[in-house]
CSV table of C-alpha atoms and ligand atoms in Angstrom, one decimal:
chain,number,residue,atom,x,y,z
A,309,MET,CA,12.0,-24.9,-26.4
A,310,THR,CA,11.1,-20.8,-27.7
A,311,TRP,CA,11.6,-18.7,-30.9
A,312,LYS,CA,13.3,-15.9,-31.0
A,313,CYS,CA,12.1,-12.5,-33.6
A,314,PRO,CA,14.9,-12.5,-35.9
A,315,GLN,CA,13.4,-8.3,-35.8
A,316,CYS,CA,13.4,-7.7,-32.2
A,317,HIS,CA,15.2,-10.6,-30.9
A,318,ARG,CA,12.9,-11.3,-28.3
A,319,SER,CA,12.0,-15.0,-27.4
A,320,PHE,CA,8.1,-16.7,-27.9
A,321,ARG,CA,6.6,-20.0,-26.8
A,322,GLN,CA,5.6,-20.9,-30.5
A,323,VAL,CA,7.2,-20.5,-33.5
A,324,ASN,CA,6.1,-17.8,-36.2
A,325,GLN,CA,4.3,-16.6,-32.7
A,326,ARG,CA,1.9,-13.3,-33.6
A,327,HIS,CA,2.8,-9.9,-32.2
A,328,ALA,CA,4.2,-6.4,-32.4
A,329,CYS,CA,7.9,-6.2,-32.6
A,330,GLY,CA,10.3,-3.9,-30.1
A,331,VAL,CA,8.6,-3.4,-26.8
A,332,GLY,CA,7.6,0.2,-26.0
A,333,ASN,CA,8.1,3.3,-24.6
A,334,PRO,CA,8.0,3.6,-21.4
A,335,ALA,CA,8.0,7.1,-21.1
A,336,THR,CA,4.6,7.3,-22.4
A,337,LEU,CA,3.0,5.2,-20.0
A,338,LEU,CA,4.1,7.2,-17.2
A,339,LYS,CA,3.3,10.5,-19.6
A,340,ASP,CA,1.9,12.9,-16.7
A,341,ARG,CA,0.9,11.2,-13.4
A,342,PRO,CA,1.7,12.1,-10.4
A,343,PRO,CA,5.1,11.9,-9.5
A,344,GLU,CA,3.9,9.0,-6.4
A,345,LEU,CA,2.6,6.8,-9.6
A,346,VAL,CA,5.9,6.6,-11.2
A,347,GLY,CA,7.4,5.6,-7.9
A,348,LEU,CA,5.7,3.5,-7.4
A,349,TYR,CA,5.4,2.3,-10.9
A,350,ARG,CA,9.0,2.5,-10.7
A,351,LYS,CA,8.8,-0.3,-7.3
A,352,LEU,CA,6.2,-2.3,-8.7
A,353,VAL,CA,8.9,-2.8,-11.6
A,354,ALA,CA,12.6,-2.9,-9.5
A,355,THR,CA,11.1,-6.1,-7.2
A,356,ILE,CA,9.4,-7.9,-10.6
A,357,ASN,CA,12.8,-7.4,-12.0
A,358,GLY,CA,14.2,-9.0,-7.7
A,359,PHE,CA,12.4,-12.7,-8.9
A,360,GLY,CA,14.6,-12.8,-12.8
A,361,ILE,CA,14.9,-11.7,-15.9
A,362,VAL,CA,11.3,-10.3,-17.4
A,363,GLU,CA,10.3,-8.7,-20.5
A,364,VAL,CA,8.3,-5.5,-19.9
A,365,VAL,CA,6.3,-4.6,-22.9
A,366,THR,CA,4.5,-1.7,-22.9
A,367,ARG,CA,2.1,0.7,-25.0
A,368,ASN,CA,0.2,3.7,-25.0
A,369,ARG,CA,-0.8,3.3,-20.6
A,370,TYR,CA,-0.4,-0.5,-21.0
A,371,ALA,CA,1.9,-2.0,-20.2
A,372,LEU,CA,2.7,-6.8,-19.9
A,373,PHE,CA,5.0,-8.7,-17.5
A,374,ARG,CA,5.9,-12.1,-19.1
A,375,THR,CA,8.8,-14.4,-18.9
A,376,THR,CA,8.1,-16.0,-21.8
A,377,ARG,CA,4.2,-16.2,-21.0
A,378,ILE,CA,2.1,-13.1,-19.2
A,379,PHE,CA,1.8,-13.3,-15.4
A,380,MET,CA,0.8,-9.9,-15.4
A,381,ASP,CA,-0.4,-6.0,-16.4
A,382,LEU,CA,-1.8,-3.6,-15.5
A,383,THR,CA,-3.3,0.5,-16.9
A,384,VAL,CA,-2.2,3.3,-15.3
A,385,MET,CA,-4.6,4.5,-14.2
A,386,ARG,CA,-5.2,8.6,-13.2
A,387,ASP,CA,-4.0,7.6,-9.3
A,388,ALA,CA,-3.6,3.8,-9.1
A,389,LEU,CA,-2.4,0.9,-11.1
A,390,ARG,CA,-4.9,-0.9,-12.3
A,391,VAL,CA,-2.7,-4.5,-11.8
A,392,VAL,CA,-4.2,-7.8,-13.1
A,393,ILE,CA,-2.3,-10.9,-11.4
A,394,HIS,CA,-3.2,-13.8,-13.6
A,395,LEU,CA,-2.6,-17.0,-12.0
A,396,GLY,CA,-2.9,-20.5,-11.6
A,397,ARG,CA,-6.7,-21.3,-9.0
A,398,ARG,CA,-9.0,-18.5,-7.5
A,399,VAL,CA,-8.0,-16.1,-4.3
A,400,SER,CA,-10.4,-14.7,-2.9
A,401,ALA,CA,-9.1,-11.5,-0.5
A,402,PRO,CA,-11.3,-7.9,-0.4
A,403,TYR,CA,-7.8,-6.2,-2.3
A,404,PHE,CA,-9.2,-7.9,-5.9
A,405,VAL,CA,-11.5,-6.2,-7.1
A,406,LYS,CA,-12.6,-8.3,-9.9
A,407,ILE,CA,-12.2,-12.3,-10.1
A,408,GLY,CA,-12.0,-13.8,-14.4
A,409,GLU,CA,-11.6,-17.0,-14.9
A,410,GLY,CA,-11.0,-17.6,-18.8
A,411,GLY,CA,-8.6,-21.1,-20.2
A,412,LYS,CA,-5.4,-22.7,-17.7
A,413,ARG,CA,-4.8,-19.0,-15.8
A,414,VAL,CA,-7.8,-16.8,-13.2
A,415,SER,CA,-6.5,-12.5,-13.6
A,416,HIS,CA,-7.4,-10.9,-10.6
A,417,VAL,CA,-7.0,-7.3,-10.1
A,418,ALA,CA,-6.0,-4.8,-7.6
A,419,LEU,CA,-6.1,-1.3,-7.9
A,420,VAL,CA,-2.4,0.4,-6.0
A,421,ARG,CA,-2.7,3.3,-4.8
A,422,THR,CA,0.4,2.7,-2.1
A,423,ASP,CA,3.0,1.5,-0.9
A,424,GLU,CA,1.0,-1.2,1.4
A,425,ASP,CA,-1.3,-2.0,-1.5
A,426,LEU,CA,2.2,-4.0,-3.3
A,427,GLY,CA,2.8,-5.3,0.0
A,428,THR,CA,-0.6,-6.6,0.0
A,429,ILE,CA,-0.2,-7.9,-3.7
A,430,LYS,CA,4.2,-8.9,-3.9
A,431,PRO,CA,3.5,-12.3,-2.6
A,432,PHE,CA,1.0,-12.9,-6.2
A,433,LEU,CA,3.3,-11.5,-7.9
A,434,ARG,CA,6.0,-13.8,-7.4
A,435,GLU,CA,3.5,-17.0,-7.5
A,436,ALA,CA,2.2,-15.3,-10.9
A,437,PHE,CA,6.1,-15.3,-12.0
A,438,ASN,CA,7.2,-18.2,-10.7
A,439,LEU,CA,4.1,-20.7,-12.9
A,440,ALA,CA,4.6,-18.4,-15.4
A,441,ALA,CA,9.0,-18.7,-15.3
A,442,GLY,CA,9.0,-22.8,-14.1
A,443,GLU,CA,6.3,-23.5,-17.9
A,444,GLU,CA,9.7,-22.4,-19.8
A,445,SER,CA,11.1,-26.2,-19.2
B,921,ZN,ZN1,9.2,-9.2,-33.4
């Protein structure tokens, strides 16, 4: 069961879920960033779109990726994408620079600067997506 906002037509898990209507302007997210970083962001989005239906909401340098639940969010830094992946378990690996536990999800922070970095986190992105998507029924 999901609720659809009559204003912006986005779907949420709770009736009258508080949110900022609309999904923001992705141009601000990548403004004045080097083309390599912009390219990396595009690849990341393409990867995630390959998993299934995903909504991207942006605000300034911040973007979140959700089904009806957020499974990943990121901040565009000067030379890297600071990606936070929300998993149902804790994964200790050197490429996760920070791990935070709060509630049911464990957030894993990775700094993505290259295609290799993106390849490394891809399985975890999919895992996080599957977890969020699976909770919808
Ligand atoms: Zn709305």
